[in-house]
């Protein structure tokens, strides 16, 4: 198991290496790993002759077709969602700017009218108007963030934010930040896990753009709970596919495990390593699978791992094994 604070190692460039070793090649002469059914013993000066190759290719075609169809549907849905969110954000930004400009114009006009009669109170009125505008702006920001899983309330120190996380339609953990709204803006206390790069995100956005700070931190938290949810769900509901070898870290951005897939009369052991190079995503950037003797099947499995959640990929394996004649 890697160190608990895995965030420092992964805050740099994404790791795109994958090390996979066939289970059979790890112990070629072990009696606990006999020659799989359908393979002939290796001749002294030759290669093993796969007698089940047609069945493997048929199973591969089913997996590739299903992975391609699911990837297209998911990409189309994501594109539509991104376009809708972009339109709404642009509209919100435009309306907010118009509102702030109108409020400021009205306030300045009122102060200008009263300036002749009350010149002594002009400075105080200006400060009061600006302070009231800041408070209203924060309240409006909290209302908008509430729609995206970020809520908060005003405190005597500033604002206490609550970042709620969810994945696959399930509400998961919530994290809190108590922020002091004074120059310089600072985080008074928080419940964000230590392996989340909170310090780096705060140094980059907290003083200049608190909205960007909150949305970036929320993306990291949602990606983390999404990766953790997939790993927990896989161990709970697909334990029949998994071997004893299971390794991950606190950030859940590196995962190594063994699994096997049964097709027709043959069982194929695999060892997979998933690397999540982007910490604000819940899907891996690299998925490596072995053994090398089944490279085409490995490619199909790797494609599934990088285009869908872990438990959904294994659900595809299970359905393919239960319905070998299903070509959809």
JSON list of N, CA and C in Angstrom, two decimals, residues 14-72:
[
{"chain": "A", "resi": 14, "resn": "UNK", "atom": "N", "xyz": [0.34, 13.73, -15.08]},
{"chain": "A", "resi": 14, "resn": "UNK", "atom": "CA", "xyz": [-0.35, 12.45, -14.93]},
{"chain": "A", "resi": 14, "resn": "UNK", "atom": "C", "xyz": [0.58, 11.31, -15.25]},
{"chain": "A", "resi": 15, "resn": "UNK", "atom": "N", "xyz": [0.43, 10.25, -14.49]},
{"chain": "A", "resi": 15, "resn": "UNK", "atom": "CA", "xyz": [1.24, 9.05, -14.71]},
{"chain": "A", "resi": 15, "resn": "UNK", "atom": "C", "xyz": [0.56, 8.20, -15.74]},
{"chain": "A", "resi": 16, "resn": "UNK", "atom": "N", "xyz": [1.26, 7.95, -16.86]},
{"chain": "A", "resi": 16, "resn": "UNK", "atom": "CA", "xyz": [0.66, 7.19, -17.96]},
{"chain": "A", "resi": 16, "resn": "UNK", "atom": "C", "xyz": [1.34, 5.85, -18.15]},
{"chain": "A", "resi": 17, "resn": "UNK", "atom": "N", "xyz": [2.03, 5.37, -17.11]},
{"chain": "A", "resi": 17, "resn": "UNK", "atom": "CA", "xyz": [2.66, 4.08, -17.23]},
{"chain": "A", "resi": 17, "resn": "UNK", "atom": "C", "xyz": [1.76, 3.03, -16.62]},
{"chain": "A", "resi": 18, "resn": "UNK", "atom": "N", "xyz": [1.83, 1.87, -17.17]},
{"chain": "A", "resi": 18, "resn": "UNK", "atom": "CA", "xyz": [1.02, 0.79, -16.66]},
{"chain": "A", "resi": 18, "resn": "UNK", "atom": "C", "xyz": [1.86, -0.46, -16.65]},
{"chain": "A", "resi": 19, "resn": "UNK", "atom": "N", "xyz": [1.91, -1.13, -15.52]},
{"chain": "A", "resi": 19, "resn": "UNK", "atom": "CA", "xyz": [2.71, -2.34, -15.40]},
{"chain": "A", "resi": 19, "resn": "UNK", "atom": "C", "xyz": [1.78, -3.48, -15.14]},
{"chain": "A", "resi": 20, "resn": "UNK", "atom": "N", "xyz": [1.69, -4.42, -16.05]},
{"chain": "A", "resi": 20, "resn": "UNK", "atom": "CA", "xyz": [0.79, -5.56, -15.95]},
{"chain": "A", "resi": 20, "resn": "UNK", "atom": "C", "xyz": [1.57, -6.82, -16.25]},
{"chain": "A", "resi": 21, "resn": "UNK", "atom": "N", "xyz": [1.36, -7.79, -15.46]},
{"chain": "A", "resi": 21, "resn": "UNK", "atom": "CA", "xyz": [2.09, -9.04, -15.62]},
{"chain": "A", "resi": 21, "resn": "UNK", "atom": "C", "xyz": [1.09, -10.17, -15.65]},
{"chain": "A", "resi": 22, "resn": "UNK", "atom": "N", "xyz": [1.15, -11.03, -16.66]},
{"chain": "A", "resi": 22, "resn": "UNK", "atom": "CA", "xyz": [0.23, -12.17, -16.71]},
{"chain": "A", "resi": 22, "resn": "UNK", "atom": "C", "xyz": [0.43, -13.04, -15.49]},
{"chain": "A", "resi": 23, "resn": "UNK", "atom": "N", "xyz": [-0.70, -13.51, -14.94]},
{"chain": "A", "resi": 23, "resn": "UNK", "atom": "CA", "xyz": [-0.61, -14.38, -13.77]},
{"chain": "A", "resi": 23, "resn": "UNK", "atom": "C", "xyz": [0.14, -15.66, -14.09]},
{"chain": "A", "resi": 24, "resn": "UNK", "atom": "N", "xyz": [-0.07, -16.18, -15.30]},
{"chain": "A", "resi": 24, "resn": "UNK", "atom": "CA", "xyz": [0.60, -17.42, -15.67]},
{"chain": "A", "resi": 24, "resn": "UNK", "atom": "C", "xyz": [2.08, -17.23, -15.83]},
{"chain": "A", "resi": 25, "resn": "UNK", "atom": "N", "xyz": [2.49, -16.01, -16.30]},
{"chain": "A", "resi": 25, "resn": "UNK", "atom": "CA", "xyz": [3.91, -15.76, -16.48]},
{"chain": "A", "resi": 25, "resn": "UNK", "atom": "C", "xyz": [4.62, -15.51, -15.16]},
{"chain": "A", "resi": 26, "resn": "UNK", "atom": "N", "xyz": [3.87, -15.11, -14.10]},
{"chain": "A", "resi": 26, "resn": "UNK", "atom": "CA", "xyz": [4.49, -14.89, -12.81]},
{"chain": "A", "resi": 26, "resn": "UNK", "atom": "C", "xyz": [4.97, -16.21, -12.20]},
{"chain": "A", "resi": 27, "resn": "UNK", "atom": "N", "xyz": [4.20, -17.28, -12.38]},
{"chain": "A", "resi": 27, "resn": "UNK", "atom": "CA", "xyz": [4.55, -18.59, -11.86]},
{"chain": "A", "resi": 27, "resn": "UNK", "atom": "C", "xyz": [4.34, -19.62, -12.95]},
{"chain": "A", "resi": 28, "resn": "UNK", "atom": "N", "xyz": [5.22, -19.70, -13.93]},
{"chain": "A", "resi": 28, "resn": "UNK", "atom": "CA", "xyz": [4.98, -20.58, -15.08]},
{"chain": "A", "resi": 28, "resn": "UNK", "atom": "C", "xyz": [5.00, -22.04, -14.73]},
{"chain": "A", "resi": 29, "resn": "UNK", "atom": "N", "xyz": [5.69, -22.41, -13.63]},
{"chain": "A", "resi": 29, "resn": "UNK", "atom": "CA", "xyz": [5.81, -23.83, -13.31]},
{"chain": "A", "resi": 29, "resn": "UNK", "atom": "C", "xyz": [5.05, -24.17, -12.03]},
{"chain": "A", "resi": 30, "resn": "UNK", "atom": "N", "xyz": [4.23, -23.24, -11.55]},
{"chain": "A", "resi": 30, "resn": "UNK", "atom": "CA", "xyz": [3.53, -23.51, -10.30]},
{"chain": "A", "resi": 30, "resn": "UNK", "atom": "C", "xyz": [2.41, -24.51, -10.53]},
{"chain": "A", "resi": 31, "resn": "UNK", "atom": "N", "xyz": [2.28, -25.50, -9.66]},
{"chain": "A", "resi": 31, "resn": "UNK", "atom": "CA", "xyz": [1.18, -26.48, -9.82]},
{"chain": "A", "resi": 31, "resn": "UNK", "atom": "C", "xyz": [-0.18, -25.86, -9.57]},
{"chain": "A", "resi": 32, "resn": "UNK", "atom": "N", "xyz": [-0.21, -24.66, -8.89]},
{"chain": "A", "resi": 32, "resn": "UNK", "atom": "CA", "xyz": [-1.51, -24.04, -8.63]},
{"chain": "A", "resi": 32, "resn": "UNK", "atom": "C", "xyz": [-2.03, -23.30, -9.83]},
{"chain": "A", "resi": 33, "resn": "UNK", "atom": "N", "xyz": [-1.24, -23.20, -10.93]},
{"chain": "A", "resi": 33, "resn": "UNK", "atom": "CA", "xyz": [-1.67, -22.54, -12.16]},
{"chain": "A", "resi": 33, "resn": "UNK", "atom": "C", "xyz": [-1.49, -23.51, -13.32]},
{"chain": "A", "resi": 34, "resn": "UNK", "atom": "N", "xyz": [-2.34, -24.50, -13.43]},
{"chain": "A", "resi": 34, "resn": "UNK", "atom": "CA", "xyz": [-2.23, -25.47, -14.53]},
{"chain": "A", "resi": 34, "resn": "UNK", "atom": "C", "xyz": [-2.53, -24.80, -15.86]},
{"chain": "A", "resi": 35, "resn": "UNK", "atom": "N", "xyz": [-2.20, -25.51, -16.92]},
{"chain": "A", "resi": 35, "resn": "UNK", "atom": "CA", "xyz": [-2.46, -25.01, -18.27]},
{"chain": "A", "resi": 35, "resn": "UNK", "atom": "C", "xyz": [-3.95, -24.83, -18.46]},
{"chain": "A", "resi": 36, "resn": "UNK", "atom": "N", "xyz": [-4.43, -23.59, -18.85]},
{"chain": "A", "resi": 36, "resn": "UNK", "atom": "CA", "xyz": [-5.87, -23.38, -19.02]},
{"chain": "A", "resi": 36, "resn": "UNK", "atom": "C", "xyz": [-6.45, -24.36, -20.03]},
{"chain": "A", "resi": 37, "resn": "UNK", "atom": "N", "xyz": [-7.71, -24.68, -19.77]},
{"chain": "A", "resi": 37, "resn": "UNK", "atom": "CA", "xyz": [-8.39, -25.60, -20.67]},
{"chain": "A", "resi": 37, "resn": "UNK", "atom": "C", "xyz": [-8.48, -24.99, -22.07]},
{"chain": "A", "resi": 38, "resn": "UNK", "atom": "N", "xyz": [-8.16, -25.75, -23.08]},
{"chain": "A", "resi": 38, "resn": "UNK", "atom": "CA", "xyz": [-8.18, -25.26, -24.45]},
{"chain": "A", "resi": 38, "resn": "UNK", "atom": "C", "xyz": [-6.80, -24.92, -24.97]},
{"chain": "A", "resi": 39, "resn": "UNK", "atom": "N", "xyz": [-5.78, -24.93, -24.08]},
{"chain": "A", "resi": 39, "resn": "UNK", "atom": "CA", "xyz": [-4.41, -24.67, -24.52]},
{"chain": "A", "resi": 39, "resn": "UNK", "atom": "C", "xyz": [-3.62, -25.98, -24.48]},
{"chain": "A", "resi": 40, "resn": "UNK", "atom": "N", "xyz": [-2.79, -26.18, -25.45]},
{"chain": "A", "resi": 40, "resn": "UNK", "atom": "CA", "xyz": [-1.92, -27.34, -25.46]},
{"chain": "A", "resi": 40, "resn": "UNK", "atom": "C", "xyz": [-0.63, -27.00, -24.72]},
{"chain": "A", "resi": 41, "resn": "UNK", "atom": "N", "xyz": [0.04, -28.03, -24.21]},
{"chain": "A", "resi": 41, "resn": "UNK", "atom": "CA", "xyz": [1.32, -27.81, -23.54]},
{"chain": "A", "resi": 41, "resn": "UNK", "atom": "C", "xyz": [2.32, -27.19, -24.52]},
{"chain": "A", "resi": 42, "resn": "UNK", "atom": "N", "xyz": [3.19, -26.35, -24.01]},
{"chain": "A", "resi": 42, "resn": "UNK", "atom": "CA", "xyz": [4.18, -25.67, -24.86]},
{"chain": "A", "resi": 42, "resn": "UNK", "atom": "C", "xyz": [5.22, -26.68, -25.35]},
{"chain": "A", "resi": 43, "resn": "UNK", "atom": "N", "xyz": [5.39, -26.86, -26.64]},
{"chain": "A", "resi": 43, "resn": "UNK", "atom": "CA", "xyz": [6.43, -27.75, -27.17]},
{"chain": "A", "resi": 43, "resn": "UNK", "atom": "C", "xyz": [7.81, -27.21, -26.81]},
{"chain": "A", "resi": 44, "resn": "UNK", "atom": "N", "xyz": [8.83, -28.06, -26.92]},
{"chain": "A", "resi": 44, "resn": "UNK", "atom": "CA", "xyz": [10.19, -27.60, -26.55]},
{"chain": "A", "resi": 44, "resn": "UNK", "atom": "C", "xyz": [10.64, -26.40, -27.35]},
{"chain": "A", "resi": 45, "resn": "UNK", "atom": "N", "xyz": [10.37, -26.36, -28.65]},
{"chain": "A", "resi": 45, "resn": "UNK", "atom": "CA", "xyz": [10.86, -25.25, -29.49]},
{"chain": "A", "resi": 45, "resn": "UNK", "atom": "C", "xyz": [9.71, -24.55, -30.20]},
{"chain": "A", "resi": 46, "resn": "UNK", "atom": "N", "xyz": [8.53, -24.51, -29.59]},
{"chain": "A", "resi": 46, "resn": "UNK", "atom": "CA", "xyz": [7.38, -23.91, -30.27]},
{"chain": "A", "resi": 46, "resn": "UNK", "atom": "C", "xyz": [6.57, -23.04, -29.34]},
{"chain": "A", "resi": 47, "resn": "UNK", "atom": "N", "xyz": [5.43, -22.59, -29.83]},
{"chain": "A", "resi": 47, "resn": "UNK", "atom": "CA", "xyz": [4.52, -21.73, -29.07]},
{"chain": "A", "resi": 47, "resn": "UNK", "atom": "C", "xyz": [3.25, -22.52, -28.74]},
{"chain": "A", "resi": 48, "resn": "UNK", "atom": "N", "xyz": [2.53, -22.10, -27.67]},
{"chain": "A", "resi": 48, "resn": "UNK", "atom": "CA", "xyz": [1.26, -22.80, -27.36]},
{"chain": "A", "resi": 48, "resn": "UNK", "atom": "C", "xyz": [0.24, -22.56, -28.45]},
{"chain": "A", "resi": 49, "resn": "UNK", "atom": "N", "xyz": [-0.56, -23.55, -28.71]},
{"chain": "A", "resi": 49, "resn": "UNK", "atom": "CA", "xyz": [-1.53, -23.48, -29.80]},
{"chain": "A", "resi": 49, "resn": "UNK", "atom": "C", "xyz": [-2.92, -23.30, -29.21]},
{"chain": "A", "resi": 50, "resn": "UNK", "atom": "N", "xyz": [-3.51, -22.11, -29.35]},
{"chain": "A", "resi": 50, "resn": "UNK", "atom": "CA", "xyz": [-4.86, -21.89, -28.79]},
{"chain": "A", "resi": 50, "resn": "UNK", "atom": "C", "xyz": [-5.93, -22.58, -29.64]},
{"chain": "A", "resi": 51, "resn": "UNK", "atom": "N", "xyz": [-6.61, -23.52, -29.04]},
{"chain": "A", "resi": 51, "resn": "UNK", "atom": "CA", "xyz": [-7.69, -24.19, -29.76]},
{"chain": "A", "resi": 51, "resn": "UNK", "atom": "C", "xyz": [-9.02, -23.49, -29.58]},
{"chain": "A", "resi": 52, "resn": "UNK", "atom": "N", "xyz": [-9.08, -22.48, -28.66]},
{"chain": "A", "resi": 52, "resn": "UNK", "atom": "CA", "xyz": [-10.34, -21.80, -28.40]},
{"chain": "A", "resi": 52, "resn": "UNK", "atom": "C", "xyz": [-10.38, -20.41, -29.02]},
{"chain": "A", "resi": 53, "resn": "UNK", "atom": "N", "xyz": [-9.47, -20.13, -29.97]},
{"chain": "A", "resi": 53, "resn": "UNK", "atom": "CA", "xyz": [-9.36, -18.78, -30.53]},
{"chain": "A", "resi": 53, "resn": "UNK", "atom": "C", "xyz": [-10.67, -18.26, -31.12]},
{"chain": "A", "resi": 54, "resn": "UNK", "atom": "N", "xyz": [-11.46, -19.04, -31.87]},
{"chain": "A", "resi": 54, "resn": "UNK", "atom": "CA", "xyz": [-12.73, -18.50, -32.39]},
{"chain": "A", "resi": 54, "resn": "UNK", "atom": "C", "xyz": [-13.65, -18.01, -31.29]},
{"chain": "A", "resi": 55, "resn": "UNK", "atom": "N", "xyz": [-13.74, -18.74, -30.17]},
{"chain": "A", "resi": 55, "resn": "UNK", "atom": "CA", "xyz": [-14.60, -18.30, -29.07]},
{"chain": "A", "resi": 55, "resn": "UNK", "atom": "C", "xyz": [-14.12, -17.00, -28.45]},
{"chain": "A", "resi": 56, "resn": "UNK", "atom": "N", "xyz": [-12.81, -16.85, -28.32]},
{"chain": "A", "resi": 56, "resn": "UNK", "atom": "CA", "xyz": [-12.26, -15.62, -27.75]},
{"chain": "A", "resi": 56, "resn": "UNK", "atom": "C", "xyz": [-12.56, -14.42, -28.64]},
{"chain": "A", "resi": 57, "resn": "UNK", "atom": "N", "xyz": [-12.38, -14.60, -29.95]},
{"chain": "A", "resi": 57, "resn": "UNK", "atom": "CA", "xyz": [-12.64, -13.49, -30.88]},
{"chain": "A", "resi": 57, "resn": "UNK", "atom": "C", "xyz": [-14.11, -13.10, -30.87]},
{"chain": "A", "resi": 58, "resn": "UNK", "atom": "N", "xyz": [-14.99, -14.09, -30.77]},
{"chain": "A", "resi": 58, "resn": "UNK", "atom": "CA", "xyz": [-16.42, -13.78, -30.72]},
{"chain": "A", "resi": 58, "resn": "UNK", "atom": "C", "xyz": [-16.75, -12.98, -29.47]},
{"chain": "A", "resi": 59, "resn": "UNK", "atom": "N", "xyz": [-16.19, -13.40, -28.34]},
{"chain": "A", "resi": 59, "resn": "UNK", "atom": "CA", "xyz": [-16.44, -12.68, -27.10]},
{"chain": "A", "resi": 59, "resn": "UNK", "atom": "C", "xyz": [-15.85, -11.27, -27.16]},
{"chain": "A", "resi": 60, "resn": "UNK", "atom": "N", "xyz": [-14.70, -11.14, -27.80]},
{"chain": "A", "resi": 60, "resn": "UNK", "atom": "CA", "xyz": [-14.06, -9.84, -27.96]},
{"chain": "A", "resi": 60, "resn": "UNK", "atom": "C", "xyz": [-14.92, -8.89, -28.78]},
{"chain": "A", "resi": 61, "resn": "UNK", "atom": "N", "xyz": [-15.50, -9.38, -29.86]},
{"chain": "A", "resi": 61, "resn": "UNK", "atom": "CA", "xyz": [-16.35, -8.53, -30.71]},
{"chain": "A", "resi": 61, "resn": "UNK", "atom": "C", "xyz": [-17.55, -8.01, -29.93]},
{"chain": "A", "resi": 62, "resn": "UNK", "atom": "N", "xyz": [-18.12, -8.86, -29.08]},
{"chain": "A", "resi": 62, "resn": "UNK", "atom": "CA", "xyz": [-19.26, -8.42, -28.28]},
{"chain": "A", "resi": 62, "resn": "UNK", "atom": "C", "xyz": [-18.85, -7.30, -27.32]},
{"chain": "A", "resi": 63, "resn": "UNK", "atom": "N", "xyz": [-17.70, -7.47, -26.66]},
{"chain": "A", "resi": 63, "resn": "UNK", "atom": "CA", "xyz": [-17.24, -6.46, -25.71]},
{"chain": "A", "resi": 63, "resn": "UNK", "atom": "C", "xyz": [-16.91, -5.14, -26.41]},
{"chain": "A", "resi": 64, "resn": "UNK", "atom": "N", "xyz": [-16.26, -5.23, -27.58]},
{"chain": "A", "resi": 64, "resn": "UNK", "atom": "CA", "xyz": [-15.90, -4.01, -28.30]},
{"chain": "A", "resi": 64, "resn": "UNK", "atom": "C", "xyz": [-17.14, -3.26, -28.78]},
{"chain": "A", "resi": 65, "resn": "UNK", "atom": "N", "xyz": [-18.12, -3.99, -29.28]},
{"chain": "A", "resi": 65, "resn": "UNK", "atom": "CA", "xyz": [-19.35, -3.34, -29.76]},
{"chain": "A", "resi": 65, "resn": "UNK", "atom": "C", "xyz": [-20.08, -2.66, -28.61]},
{"chain": "A", "resi": 66, "resn": "UNK", "atom": "N", "xyz": [-20.16, -3.36, -27.49]},
{"chain": "A", "resi": 66, "resn": "UNK", "atom": "CA", "xyz": [-20.86, -2.78, -26.35]},
{"chain": "A", "resi": 66, "resn": "UNK", "atom": "C", "xyz": [-20.12, -1.58, -25.79]},
{"chain": "A", "resi": 67, "resn": "UNK", "atom": "N", "xyz": [-18.79, -1.68, -25.70]},
{"chain": "A", "resi": 67, "resn": "UNK", "atom": "CA", "xyz": [-18.00, -0.56, -25.19]},
{"chain": "A", "resi": 67, "resn": "UNK", "atom": "C", "xyz": [-18.12, 0.66, -26.11]},
{"chain": "A", "resi": 68, "resn": "UNK", "atom": "N", "xyz": [-18.09, 0.43, -27.42]},
{"chain": "A", "resi": 68, "resn": "UNK", "atom": "CA", "xyz": [-18.19, 1.54, -28.37]},
{"chain": "A", "resi": 68, "resn": "UNK", "atom": "C", "xyz": [-19.55, 2.23, -28.26]},
{"chain": "A", "resi": 69, "resn": "UNK", "atom": "N", "xyz": [-20.61, 1.43, -28.16]},
{"chain": "A", "resi": 69, "resn": "UNK", "atom": "CA", "xyz": [-21.95, 2.01, -28.07]},
{"chain": "A", "resi": 69, "resn": "UNK", "atom": "C", "xyz": [-22.12, 2.82, -26.78]},
{"chain": "A", "resi": 70, "resn": "UNK", "atom": "N", "xyz": [-21.66, 2.25, -25.66]},
{"chain": "A", "resi": 70, "resn": "UNK", "atom": "CA", "xyz": [-21.78, 2.95, -24.39]},
{"chain": "A", "resi": 70, "resn": "UNK", "atom": "C", "xyz": [-20.94, 4.22, -24.37]},
{"chain": "A", "resi": 71, "resn": "UNK", "atom": "N", "xyz": [-19.75, 4.16, -24.97]},
{"chain": "A", "resi": 71, "resn": "UNK", "atom": "CA", "xyz": [-18.88, 5.34, -25.00]},
{"chain": "A", "resi": 71, "resn": "UNK", "atom": "C", "xyz": [-19.52, 6.47, -25.81]},
{"chain": "A", "resi": 72, "resn": "UNK", "atom": "N", "xyz": [-20.13, 6.12, -26.94]},
{"chain": "A", "resi": 72, "resn": "UNK", "atom": "CA", "xyz": [-20.78, 7.15, -27.76]},
{"chain": "A", "resi": 72, "resn": "UNK", "atom": "C", "xyz": [-21.94, 7.80, -27.02]}
]
